[in-house]
Coordinates of C-alpha atoms in Angstrom, one line a residue:
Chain A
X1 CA -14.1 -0.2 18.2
X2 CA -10.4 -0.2 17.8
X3 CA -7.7 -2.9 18.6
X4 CA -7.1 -2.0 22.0
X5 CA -4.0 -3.1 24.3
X6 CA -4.6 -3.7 28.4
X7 CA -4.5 -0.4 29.1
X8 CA -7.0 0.6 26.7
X9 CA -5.3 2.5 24.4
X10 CA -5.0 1.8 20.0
X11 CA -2.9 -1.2 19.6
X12 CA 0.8 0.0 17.8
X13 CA 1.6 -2.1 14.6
X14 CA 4.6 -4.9 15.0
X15 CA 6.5 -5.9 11.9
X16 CA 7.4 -9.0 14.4
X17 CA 5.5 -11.8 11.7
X18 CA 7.3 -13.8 9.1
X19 CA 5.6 -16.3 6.1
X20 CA 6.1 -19.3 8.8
X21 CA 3.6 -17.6 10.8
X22 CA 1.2 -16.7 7.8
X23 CA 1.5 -20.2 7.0
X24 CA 0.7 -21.2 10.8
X25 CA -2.1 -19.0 9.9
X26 CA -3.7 -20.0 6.9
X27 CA -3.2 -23.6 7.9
X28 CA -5.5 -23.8 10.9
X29 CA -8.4 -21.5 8.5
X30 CA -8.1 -23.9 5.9
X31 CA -8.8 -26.8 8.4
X32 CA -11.6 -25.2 9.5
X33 CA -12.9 -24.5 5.8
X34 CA -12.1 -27.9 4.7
X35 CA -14.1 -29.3 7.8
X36 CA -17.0 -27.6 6.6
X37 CA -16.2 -28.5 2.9
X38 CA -16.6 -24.5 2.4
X39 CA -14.2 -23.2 -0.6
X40 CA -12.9 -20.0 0.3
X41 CA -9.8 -17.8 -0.4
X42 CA -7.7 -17.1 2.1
X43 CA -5.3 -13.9 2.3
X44 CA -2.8 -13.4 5.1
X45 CA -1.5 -9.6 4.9
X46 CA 1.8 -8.0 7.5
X47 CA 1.3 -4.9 9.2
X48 CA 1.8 -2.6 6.6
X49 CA -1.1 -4.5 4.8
X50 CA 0.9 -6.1 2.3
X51 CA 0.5 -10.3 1.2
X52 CA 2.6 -12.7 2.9
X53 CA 0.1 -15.5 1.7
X54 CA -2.7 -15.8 -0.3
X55 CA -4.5 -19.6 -1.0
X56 CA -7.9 -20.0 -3.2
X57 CA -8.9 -23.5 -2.3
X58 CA -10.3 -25.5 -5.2
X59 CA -13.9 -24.5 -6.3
X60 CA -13.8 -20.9 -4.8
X61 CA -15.4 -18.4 -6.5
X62 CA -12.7 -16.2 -8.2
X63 CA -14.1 -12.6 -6.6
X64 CA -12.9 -14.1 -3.4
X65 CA -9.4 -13.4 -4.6
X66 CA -9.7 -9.5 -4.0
X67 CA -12.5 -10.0 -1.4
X68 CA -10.5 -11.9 1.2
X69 CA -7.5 -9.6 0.3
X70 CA -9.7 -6.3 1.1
X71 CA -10.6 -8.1 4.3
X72 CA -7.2 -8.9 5.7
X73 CA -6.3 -5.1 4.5
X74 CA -9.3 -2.9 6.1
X75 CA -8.5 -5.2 9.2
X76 CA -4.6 -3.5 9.3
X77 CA -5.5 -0.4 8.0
X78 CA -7.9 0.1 10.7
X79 CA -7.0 -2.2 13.6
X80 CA -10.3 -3.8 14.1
X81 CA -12.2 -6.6 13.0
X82 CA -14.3 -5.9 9.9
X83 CA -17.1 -7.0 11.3
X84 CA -17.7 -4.0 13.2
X85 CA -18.0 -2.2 10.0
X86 CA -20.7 -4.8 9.0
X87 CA -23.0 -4.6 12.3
X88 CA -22.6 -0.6 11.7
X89 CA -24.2 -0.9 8.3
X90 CA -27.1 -3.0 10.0
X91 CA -27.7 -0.6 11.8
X92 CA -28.4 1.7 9.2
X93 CA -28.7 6.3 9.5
X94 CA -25.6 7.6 9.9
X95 CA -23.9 4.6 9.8
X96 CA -24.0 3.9 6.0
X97 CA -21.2 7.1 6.0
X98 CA -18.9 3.9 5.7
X99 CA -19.9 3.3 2.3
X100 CA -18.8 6.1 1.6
X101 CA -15.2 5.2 2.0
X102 CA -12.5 3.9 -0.6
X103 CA -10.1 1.8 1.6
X104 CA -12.7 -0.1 3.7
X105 CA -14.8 -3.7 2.8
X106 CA -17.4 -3.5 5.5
X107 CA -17.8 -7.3 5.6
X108 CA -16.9 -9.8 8.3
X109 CA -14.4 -11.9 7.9
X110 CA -11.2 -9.8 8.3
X111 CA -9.1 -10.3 11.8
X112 CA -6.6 -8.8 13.2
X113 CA -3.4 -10.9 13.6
X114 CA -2.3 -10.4 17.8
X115 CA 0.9 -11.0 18.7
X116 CA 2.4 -9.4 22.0
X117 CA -0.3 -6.9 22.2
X118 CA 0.4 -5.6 18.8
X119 CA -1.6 -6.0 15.4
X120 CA 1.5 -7.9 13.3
X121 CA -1.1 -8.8 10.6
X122 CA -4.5 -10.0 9.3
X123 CA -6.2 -12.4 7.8
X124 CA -8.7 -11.6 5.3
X125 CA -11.3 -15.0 4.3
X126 CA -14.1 -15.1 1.2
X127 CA -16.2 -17.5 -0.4
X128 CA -19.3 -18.4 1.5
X129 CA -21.6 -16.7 4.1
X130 CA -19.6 -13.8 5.8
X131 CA -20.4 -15.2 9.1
X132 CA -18.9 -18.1 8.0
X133 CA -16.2 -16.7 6.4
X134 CA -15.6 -14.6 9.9
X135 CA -15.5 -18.3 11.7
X136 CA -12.7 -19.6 9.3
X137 CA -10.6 -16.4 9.9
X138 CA -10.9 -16.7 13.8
X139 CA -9.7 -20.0 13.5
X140 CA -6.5 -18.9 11.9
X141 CA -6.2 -15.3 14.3
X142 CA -6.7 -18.3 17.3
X143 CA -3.7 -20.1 15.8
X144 CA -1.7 -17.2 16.2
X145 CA -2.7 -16.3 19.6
X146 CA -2.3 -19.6 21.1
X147 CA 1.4 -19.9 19.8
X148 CA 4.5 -19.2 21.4
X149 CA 5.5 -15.4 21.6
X150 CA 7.6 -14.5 18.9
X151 CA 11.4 -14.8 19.4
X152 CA 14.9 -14.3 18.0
X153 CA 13.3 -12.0 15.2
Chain B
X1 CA 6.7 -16.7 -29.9
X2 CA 3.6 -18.1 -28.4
X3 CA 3.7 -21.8 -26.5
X4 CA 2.8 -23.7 -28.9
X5 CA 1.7 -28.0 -29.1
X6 CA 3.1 -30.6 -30.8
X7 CA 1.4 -29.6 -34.0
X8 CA 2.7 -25.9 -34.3
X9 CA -0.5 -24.6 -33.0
X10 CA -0.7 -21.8 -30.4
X11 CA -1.9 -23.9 -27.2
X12 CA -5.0 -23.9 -26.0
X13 CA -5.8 -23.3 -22.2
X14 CA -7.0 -25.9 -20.0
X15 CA -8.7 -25.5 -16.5
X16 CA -7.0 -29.0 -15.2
X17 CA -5.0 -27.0 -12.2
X18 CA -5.5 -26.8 -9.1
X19 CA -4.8 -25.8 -5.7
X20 CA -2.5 -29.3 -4.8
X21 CA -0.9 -28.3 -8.4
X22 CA -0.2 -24.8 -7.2
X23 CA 1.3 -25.9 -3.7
X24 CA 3.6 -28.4 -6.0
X25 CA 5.2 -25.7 -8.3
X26 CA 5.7 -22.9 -5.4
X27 CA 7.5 -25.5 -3.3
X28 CA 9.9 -26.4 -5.9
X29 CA 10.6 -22.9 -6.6
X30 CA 11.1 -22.0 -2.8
X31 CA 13.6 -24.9 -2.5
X32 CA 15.4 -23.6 -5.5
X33 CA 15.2 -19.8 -4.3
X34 CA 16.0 -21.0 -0.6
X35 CA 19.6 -23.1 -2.1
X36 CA 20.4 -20.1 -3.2
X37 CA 19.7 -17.8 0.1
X38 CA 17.3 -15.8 -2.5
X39 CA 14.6 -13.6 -0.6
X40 CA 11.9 -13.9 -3.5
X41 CA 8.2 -13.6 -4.0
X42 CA 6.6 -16.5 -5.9
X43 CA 3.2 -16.6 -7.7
X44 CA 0.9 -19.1 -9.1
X45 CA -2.5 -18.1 -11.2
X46 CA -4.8 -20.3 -12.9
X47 CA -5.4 -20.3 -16.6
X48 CA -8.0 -17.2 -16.2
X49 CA -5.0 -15.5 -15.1
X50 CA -6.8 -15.4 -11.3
X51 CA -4.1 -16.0 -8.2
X52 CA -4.2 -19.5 -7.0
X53 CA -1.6 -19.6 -4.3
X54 CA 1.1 -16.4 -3.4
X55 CA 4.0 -16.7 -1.2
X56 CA 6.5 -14.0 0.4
X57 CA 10.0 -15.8 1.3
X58 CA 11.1 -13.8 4.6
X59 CA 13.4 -10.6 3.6
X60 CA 11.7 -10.1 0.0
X61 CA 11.5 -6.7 -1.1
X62 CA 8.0 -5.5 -0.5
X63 CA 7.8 -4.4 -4.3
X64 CA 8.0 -7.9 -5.7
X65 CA 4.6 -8.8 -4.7
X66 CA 3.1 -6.7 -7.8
X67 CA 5.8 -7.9 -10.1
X68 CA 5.8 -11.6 -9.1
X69 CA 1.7 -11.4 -9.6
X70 CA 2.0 -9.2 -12.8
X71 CA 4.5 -11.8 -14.8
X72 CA 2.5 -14.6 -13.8
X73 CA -0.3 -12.9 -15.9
X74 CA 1.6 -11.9 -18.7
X75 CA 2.9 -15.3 -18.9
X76 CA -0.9 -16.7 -18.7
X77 CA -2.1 -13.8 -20.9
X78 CA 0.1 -13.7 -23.8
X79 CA 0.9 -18.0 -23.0
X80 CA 4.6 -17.5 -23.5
X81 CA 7.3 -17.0 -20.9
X82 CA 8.2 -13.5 -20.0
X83 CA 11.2 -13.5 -21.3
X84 CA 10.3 -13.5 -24.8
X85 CA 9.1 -10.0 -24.3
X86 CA 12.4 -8.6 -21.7
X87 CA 14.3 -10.1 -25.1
X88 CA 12.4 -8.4 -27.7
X89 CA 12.9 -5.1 -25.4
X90 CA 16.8 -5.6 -25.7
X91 CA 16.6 -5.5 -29.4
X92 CA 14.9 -2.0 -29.1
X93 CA 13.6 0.1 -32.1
X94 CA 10.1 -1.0 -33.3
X95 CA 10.1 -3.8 -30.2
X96 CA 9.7 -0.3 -27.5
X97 CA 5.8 -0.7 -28.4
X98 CA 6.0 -3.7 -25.7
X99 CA 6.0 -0.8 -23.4
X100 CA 3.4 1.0 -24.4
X101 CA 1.1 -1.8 -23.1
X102 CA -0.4 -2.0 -20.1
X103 CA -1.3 -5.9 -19.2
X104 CA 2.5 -6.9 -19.9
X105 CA 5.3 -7.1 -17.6
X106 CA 8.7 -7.4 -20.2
X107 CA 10.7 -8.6 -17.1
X108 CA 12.1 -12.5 -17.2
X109 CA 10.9 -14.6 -14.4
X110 CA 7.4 -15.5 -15.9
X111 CA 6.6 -19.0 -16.8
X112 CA 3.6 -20.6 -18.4
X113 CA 2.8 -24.1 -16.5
X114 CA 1.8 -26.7 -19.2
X115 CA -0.1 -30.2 -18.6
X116 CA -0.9 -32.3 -21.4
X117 CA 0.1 -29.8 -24.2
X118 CA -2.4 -27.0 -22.5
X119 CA -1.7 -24.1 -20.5
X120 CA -3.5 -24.6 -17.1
X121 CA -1.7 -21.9 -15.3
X122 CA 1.6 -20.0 -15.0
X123 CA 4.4 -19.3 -12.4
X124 CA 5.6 -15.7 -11.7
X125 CA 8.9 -15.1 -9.3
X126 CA 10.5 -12.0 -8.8
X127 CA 13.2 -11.0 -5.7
X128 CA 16.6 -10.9 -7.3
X129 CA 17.9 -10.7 -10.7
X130 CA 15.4 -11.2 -13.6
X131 CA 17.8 -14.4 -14.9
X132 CA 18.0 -15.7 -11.2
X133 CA 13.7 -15.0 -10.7
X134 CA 13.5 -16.6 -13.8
X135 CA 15.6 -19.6 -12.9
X136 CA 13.4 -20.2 -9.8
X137 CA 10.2 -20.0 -11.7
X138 CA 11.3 -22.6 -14.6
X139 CA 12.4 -24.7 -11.6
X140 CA 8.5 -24.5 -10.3
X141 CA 7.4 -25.0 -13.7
X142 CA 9.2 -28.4 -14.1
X143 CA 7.8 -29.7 -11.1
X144 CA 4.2 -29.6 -12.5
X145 CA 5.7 -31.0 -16.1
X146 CA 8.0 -34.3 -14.3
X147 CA 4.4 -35.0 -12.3
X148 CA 1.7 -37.5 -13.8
X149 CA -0.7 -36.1 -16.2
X150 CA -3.9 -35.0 -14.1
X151 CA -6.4 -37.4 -13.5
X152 CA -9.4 -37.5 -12.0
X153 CA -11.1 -33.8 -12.7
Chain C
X1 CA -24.8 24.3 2.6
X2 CA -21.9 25.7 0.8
X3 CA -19.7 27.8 2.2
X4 CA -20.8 31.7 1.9
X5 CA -19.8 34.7 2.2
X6 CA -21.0 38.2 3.8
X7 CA -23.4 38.7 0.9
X8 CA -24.7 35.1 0.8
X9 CA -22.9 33.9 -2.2
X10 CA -21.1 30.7 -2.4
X11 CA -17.1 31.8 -1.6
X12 CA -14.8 31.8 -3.6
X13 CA -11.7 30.3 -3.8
X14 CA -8.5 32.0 -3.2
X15 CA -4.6 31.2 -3.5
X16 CA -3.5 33.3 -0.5
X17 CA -2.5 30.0 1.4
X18 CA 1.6 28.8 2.0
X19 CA 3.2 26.4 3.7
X20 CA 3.5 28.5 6.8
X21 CA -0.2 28.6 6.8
X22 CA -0.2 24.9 6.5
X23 CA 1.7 24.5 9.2
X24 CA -0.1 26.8 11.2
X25 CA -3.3 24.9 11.0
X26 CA -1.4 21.5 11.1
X27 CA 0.3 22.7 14.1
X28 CA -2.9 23.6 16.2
X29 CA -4.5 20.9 15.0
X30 CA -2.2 18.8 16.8
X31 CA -1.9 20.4 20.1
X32 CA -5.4 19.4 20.1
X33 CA -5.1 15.8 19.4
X34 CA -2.0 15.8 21.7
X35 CA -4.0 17.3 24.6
X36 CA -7.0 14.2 24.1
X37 CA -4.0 11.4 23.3
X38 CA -5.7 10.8 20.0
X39 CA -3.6 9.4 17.3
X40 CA -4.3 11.0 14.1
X41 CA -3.7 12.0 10.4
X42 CA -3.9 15.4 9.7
X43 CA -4.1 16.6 5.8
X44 CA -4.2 20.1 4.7
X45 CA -4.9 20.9 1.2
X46 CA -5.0 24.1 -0.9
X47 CA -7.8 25.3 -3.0
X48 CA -6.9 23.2 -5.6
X49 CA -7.4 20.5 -3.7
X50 CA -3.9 19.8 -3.7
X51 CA -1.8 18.7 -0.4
X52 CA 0.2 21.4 0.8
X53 CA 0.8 18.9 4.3
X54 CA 0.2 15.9 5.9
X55 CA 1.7 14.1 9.2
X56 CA 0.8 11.1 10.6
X57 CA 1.3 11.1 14.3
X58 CA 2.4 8.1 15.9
X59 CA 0.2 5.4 16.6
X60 CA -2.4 6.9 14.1
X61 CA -4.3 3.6 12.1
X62 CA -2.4 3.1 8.4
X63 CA -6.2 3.7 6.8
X64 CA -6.6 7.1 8.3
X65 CA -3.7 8.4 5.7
X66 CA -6.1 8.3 2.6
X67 CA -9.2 9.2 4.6
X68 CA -7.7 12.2 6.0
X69 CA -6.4 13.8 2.8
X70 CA -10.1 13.0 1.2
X71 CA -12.1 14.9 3.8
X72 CA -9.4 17.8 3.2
X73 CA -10.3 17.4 -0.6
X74 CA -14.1 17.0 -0.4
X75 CA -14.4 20.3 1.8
X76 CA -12.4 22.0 -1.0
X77 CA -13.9 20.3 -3.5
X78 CA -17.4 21.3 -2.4
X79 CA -16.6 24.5 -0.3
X80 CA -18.4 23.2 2.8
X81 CA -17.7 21.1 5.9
X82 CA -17.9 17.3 5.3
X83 CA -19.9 17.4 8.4
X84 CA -22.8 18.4 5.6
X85 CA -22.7 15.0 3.8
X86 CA -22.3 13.0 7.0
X87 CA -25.7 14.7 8.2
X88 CA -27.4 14.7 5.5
X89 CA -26.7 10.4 5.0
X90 CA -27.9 10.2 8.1
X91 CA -31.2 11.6 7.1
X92 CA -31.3 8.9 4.8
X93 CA -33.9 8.6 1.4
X94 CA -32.7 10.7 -1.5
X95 CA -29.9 11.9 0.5
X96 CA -28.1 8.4 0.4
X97 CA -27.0 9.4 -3.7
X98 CA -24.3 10.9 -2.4
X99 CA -22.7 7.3 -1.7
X100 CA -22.9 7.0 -5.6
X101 CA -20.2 9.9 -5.5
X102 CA -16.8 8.8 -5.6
X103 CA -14.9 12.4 -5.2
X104 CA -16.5 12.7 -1.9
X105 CA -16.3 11.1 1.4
X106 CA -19.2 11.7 3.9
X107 CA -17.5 11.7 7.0
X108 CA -17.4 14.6 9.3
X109 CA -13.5 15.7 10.0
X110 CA -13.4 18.1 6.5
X111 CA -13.1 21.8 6.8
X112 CA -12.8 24.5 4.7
X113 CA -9.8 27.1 5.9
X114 CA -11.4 30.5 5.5
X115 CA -9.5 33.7 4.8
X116 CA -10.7 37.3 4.0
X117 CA -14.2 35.7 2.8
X118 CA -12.6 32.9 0.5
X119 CA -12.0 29.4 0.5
X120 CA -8.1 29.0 0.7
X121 CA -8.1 25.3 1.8
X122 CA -9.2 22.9 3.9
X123 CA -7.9 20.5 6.6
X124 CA -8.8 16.8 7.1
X125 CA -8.4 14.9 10.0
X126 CA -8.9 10.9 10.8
X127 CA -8.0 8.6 13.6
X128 CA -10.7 8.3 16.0
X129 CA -15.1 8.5 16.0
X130 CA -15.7 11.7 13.2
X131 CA -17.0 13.7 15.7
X132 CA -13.3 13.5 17.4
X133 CA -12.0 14.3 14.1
X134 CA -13.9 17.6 13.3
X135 CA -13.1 18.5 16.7
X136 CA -9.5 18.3 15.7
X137 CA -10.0 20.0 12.4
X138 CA -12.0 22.5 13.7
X139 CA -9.1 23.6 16.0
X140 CA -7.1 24.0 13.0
X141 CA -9.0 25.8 11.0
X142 CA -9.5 28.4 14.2
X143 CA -5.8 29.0 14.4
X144 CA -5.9 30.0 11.0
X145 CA -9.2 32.2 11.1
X146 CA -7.6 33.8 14.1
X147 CA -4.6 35.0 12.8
X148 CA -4.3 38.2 10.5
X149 CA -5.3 38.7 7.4
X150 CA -2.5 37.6 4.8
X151 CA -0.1 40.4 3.3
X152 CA 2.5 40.3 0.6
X153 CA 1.2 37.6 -0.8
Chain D
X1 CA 22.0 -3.4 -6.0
X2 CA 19.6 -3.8 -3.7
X3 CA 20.6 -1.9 0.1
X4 CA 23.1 -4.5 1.4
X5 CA 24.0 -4.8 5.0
X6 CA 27.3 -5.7 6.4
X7 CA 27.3 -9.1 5.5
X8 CA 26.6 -8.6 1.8
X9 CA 22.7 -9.3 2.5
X10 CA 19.7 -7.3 1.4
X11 CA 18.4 -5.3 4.4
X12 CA 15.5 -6.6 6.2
X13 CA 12.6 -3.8 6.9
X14 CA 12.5 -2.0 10.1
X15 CA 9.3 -0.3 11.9
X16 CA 11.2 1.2 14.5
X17 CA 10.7 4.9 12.5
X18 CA 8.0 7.7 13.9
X19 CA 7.0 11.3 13.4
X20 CA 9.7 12.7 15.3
X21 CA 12.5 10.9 12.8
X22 CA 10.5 11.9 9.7
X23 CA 10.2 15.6 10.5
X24 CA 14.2 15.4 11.2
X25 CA 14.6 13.8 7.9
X26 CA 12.1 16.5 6.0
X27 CA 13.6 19.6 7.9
X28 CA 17.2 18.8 6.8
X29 CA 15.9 17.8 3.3
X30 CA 13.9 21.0 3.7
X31 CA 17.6 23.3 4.8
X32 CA 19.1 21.7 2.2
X33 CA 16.3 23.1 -0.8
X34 CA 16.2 26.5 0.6
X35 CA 19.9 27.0 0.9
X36 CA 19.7 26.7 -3.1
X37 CA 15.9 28.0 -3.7
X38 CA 14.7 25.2 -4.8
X39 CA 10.7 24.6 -4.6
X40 CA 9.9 21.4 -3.8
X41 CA 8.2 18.6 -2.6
X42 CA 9.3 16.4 0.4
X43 CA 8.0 13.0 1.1
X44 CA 8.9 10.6 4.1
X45 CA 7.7 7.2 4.4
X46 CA 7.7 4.5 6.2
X47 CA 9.0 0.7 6.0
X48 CA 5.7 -0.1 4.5
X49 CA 5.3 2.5 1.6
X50 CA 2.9 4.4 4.1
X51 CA 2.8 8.0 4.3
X52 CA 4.4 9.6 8.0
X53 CA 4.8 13.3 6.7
X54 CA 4.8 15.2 3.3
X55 CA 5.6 18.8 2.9
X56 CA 5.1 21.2 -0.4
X57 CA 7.6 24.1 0.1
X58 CA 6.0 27.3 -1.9
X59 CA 6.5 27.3 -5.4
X60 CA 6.6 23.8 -5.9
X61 CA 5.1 22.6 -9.0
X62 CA 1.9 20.6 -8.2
X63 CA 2.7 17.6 -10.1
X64 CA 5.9 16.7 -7.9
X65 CA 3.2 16.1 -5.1
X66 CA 2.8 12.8 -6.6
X67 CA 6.7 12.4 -8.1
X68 CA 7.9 13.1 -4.7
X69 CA 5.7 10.4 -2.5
X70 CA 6.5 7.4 -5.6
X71 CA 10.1 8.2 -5.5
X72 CA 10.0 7.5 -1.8
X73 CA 7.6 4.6 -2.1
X74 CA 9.8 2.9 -4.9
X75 CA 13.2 3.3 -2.4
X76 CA 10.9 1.1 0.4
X77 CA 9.4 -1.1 -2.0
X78 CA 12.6 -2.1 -3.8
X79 CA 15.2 -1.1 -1.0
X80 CA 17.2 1.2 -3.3
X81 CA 18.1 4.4 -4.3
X82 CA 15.6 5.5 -7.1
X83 CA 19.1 6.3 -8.6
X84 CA 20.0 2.9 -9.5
X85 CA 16.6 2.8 -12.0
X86 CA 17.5 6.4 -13.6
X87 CA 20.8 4.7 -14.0
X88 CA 19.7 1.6 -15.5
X89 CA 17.5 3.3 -18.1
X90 CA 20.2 5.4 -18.9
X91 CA 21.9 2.5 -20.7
X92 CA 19.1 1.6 -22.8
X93 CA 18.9 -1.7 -24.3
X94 CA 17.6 -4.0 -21.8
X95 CA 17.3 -1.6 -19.3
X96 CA 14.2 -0.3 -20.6
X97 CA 12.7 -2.8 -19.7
X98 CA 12.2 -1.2 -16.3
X99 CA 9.9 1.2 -18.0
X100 CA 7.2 -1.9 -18.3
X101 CA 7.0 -1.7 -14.0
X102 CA 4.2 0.1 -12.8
X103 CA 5.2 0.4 -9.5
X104 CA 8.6 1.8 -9.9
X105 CA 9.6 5.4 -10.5
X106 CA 12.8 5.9 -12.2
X107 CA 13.8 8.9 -11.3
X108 CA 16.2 10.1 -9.0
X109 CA 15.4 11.4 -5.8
X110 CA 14.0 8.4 -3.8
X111 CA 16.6 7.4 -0.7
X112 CA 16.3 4.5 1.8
X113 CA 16.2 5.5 5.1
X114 CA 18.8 3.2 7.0
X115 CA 18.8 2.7 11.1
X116 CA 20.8 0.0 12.5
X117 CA 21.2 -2.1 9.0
X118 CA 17.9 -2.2 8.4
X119 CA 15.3 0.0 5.7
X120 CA 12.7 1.7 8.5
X121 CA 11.3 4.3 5.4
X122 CA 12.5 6.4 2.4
X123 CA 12.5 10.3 1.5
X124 CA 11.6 11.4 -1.9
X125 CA 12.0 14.8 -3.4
X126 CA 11.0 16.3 -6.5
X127 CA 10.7 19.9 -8.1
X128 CA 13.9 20.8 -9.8
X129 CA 16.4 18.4 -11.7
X130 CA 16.5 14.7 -10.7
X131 CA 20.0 15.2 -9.6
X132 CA 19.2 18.2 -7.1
X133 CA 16.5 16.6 -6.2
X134 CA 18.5 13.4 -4.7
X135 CA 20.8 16.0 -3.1
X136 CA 18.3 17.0 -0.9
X137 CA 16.9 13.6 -0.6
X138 CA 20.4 13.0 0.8
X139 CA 20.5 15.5 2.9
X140 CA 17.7 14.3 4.8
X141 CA 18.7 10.4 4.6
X142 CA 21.6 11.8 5.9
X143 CA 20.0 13.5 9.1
X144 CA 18.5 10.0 10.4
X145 CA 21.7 8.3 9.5
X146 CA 23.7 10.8 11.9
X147 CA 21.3 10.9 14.5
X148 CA 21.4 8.5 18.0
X149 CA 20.8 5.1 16.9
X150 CA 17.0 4.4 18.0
X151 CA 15.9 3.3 21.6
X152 CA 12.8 2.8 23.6
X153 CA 11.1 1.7 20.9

């Protein structure tokens, strides 16, 4: 369920990511939210899980604020979409071990940041359904993704 | 010691802030930190105290992100800039007390923003020097006060 | 479900544990991950619960560093393989109070180092699926219950 | 007093640090404390505050488990020796301010870790005097500082 690289080993963490690239970030997610007129917080965390950005759009709820933070960390602090910890809970026996936990917020809505093969980040989104919360953050992991490789850091 | 209005009254707090607001007083503080090549982490909350909008300038020391968040709340909790309490420190004997408490950051750099004689938010900054964070906050804080009034809430 | 001893009462706890002990365990514990490729946190604790040792080999997720030093502390805690709680969640009903327990975390990958009948420790591993984990711990605990009994302590 | 690098600038952060570098650092730290008996605890972190390898010699006191790993998270997180806090309080008067921070330890015995200008960790000791403490916290920056600079990373 991890972050995986081609060769299908765990992705290594990159410090390679800087606020112009959180910015890039949060920019194309807030687009998406303000298409949708959905008010959401939006958290943008570097590979050691610490804020780079953080954005509560006008009329989000104020739980968001740690919520979308919790995302964008459980997504660095275990390499993988939270979402996966949200279809495990679905599913129910075993799987509820998760709650369990202290440093994980099994909802969707926290992605990995990819740059280069290596998880430089997440981005953590709250405020409405966490499908639709998920959808906002994808749009600012694809922003990202589709930008030039890193250079000159 | 408290901000107070035009008629020696403490002020009262107003929720007439928002995100645009937010975005307004951190770029005016990153232009001031960025004049002065100052690697700094600046933070804007609402009037409940709850983060609106937090920004990591590239090479900020990883520790400011608590501090920046934590004097923006004193300065919204207690409605009075930080430094008040960092002075009251110097002073020492009975004025120690300050640090027995523990919702108060007594470190300069904390700034309440004020609209129309209310507090709707403050600005916290912290990177460098307490005098020099503080010096980027107030420049924050005067972009909100040199706007118009709000309208249109 | 508590650990036991020869005359089927719970064990007791013993301080006959050291560093070189830690190490021991740590030691096999990682030959093991090394042999699978597995990155991994390993955490040993004494039987206070307290950590005697922890290494993070490289390429091991950021989360597992809490996790692992938990399941080390549970399986002291409660003188019995966290294997127990994960089983026993997955049986669901009444057993699903124990994720009301915040001093224990049902995940298997916690085991309690045994030495002349007592509890001396334990040793907590995290990184990859639970079952990976224990197997990990397990070999750790081994190398310890394989070596002689401690003298001069 | 932030770590400066050649050009008068506050280091950047560095992830090129692993296991290998941190049990270099510990196990000179570690020759340094038994030379002079000291029992204590060794910490190693990395450029995100993030555990890679804590060791308790023997008759370390239990409470420098957590002294040990703060000192070495407040070097990362303000890119300093832990020195420059004990220091500061030492003065009194404003200084004491410092004590409001609840993210800072000020005590001696936190070091940067420094490769190639840039902060990739900290060591923190504790268990005997603050001073002796940062002499073996030395010792150990020290190690990394003398080694090969890094490659292959």
């Amino acid at each position: 369920m991890t972050q995986r690289n081609e060769n299908g080993m765990p992705m290594k963490y990159s410090d390679r990511f800087n606020l112009a690239d959180a910015r890039q970030v949060a920019h194309a997610a807030e687009e998406e939210a303000i298409r949708h007129g959905w008010p959401m917080v939006i958290s943008v965390v570097d590979s050691g899980g610490h804020l780079v950005l953080q954005q509560r759009l006008d009329g989000a709820q104020l739980g968001s604020n740690d919520v979308a933070r919790q995302k964008a960390e459980t997504a660095v602090l275990f390499r993988r979409p939270t979402r996966v910890f949200e279809d495990a809970i679905a599913q129910g026996g075993l799987h509820l071990r998760l709650l369990g936990m202290n440093n994980l917020v099994p909802l969707d809505g926290g992605i990995p940041l990819i740059r280069n093969g290596a998880v430089v980040g997440a981005i953590g989104v709250s405020g409405m359904r966490s499908d639709q919360d998920a959808q906002v953050a994808q749009a600012g992991a694809d922003a990202l993704a589709l930008a030039e490789p890193a250079t000159g850091f």
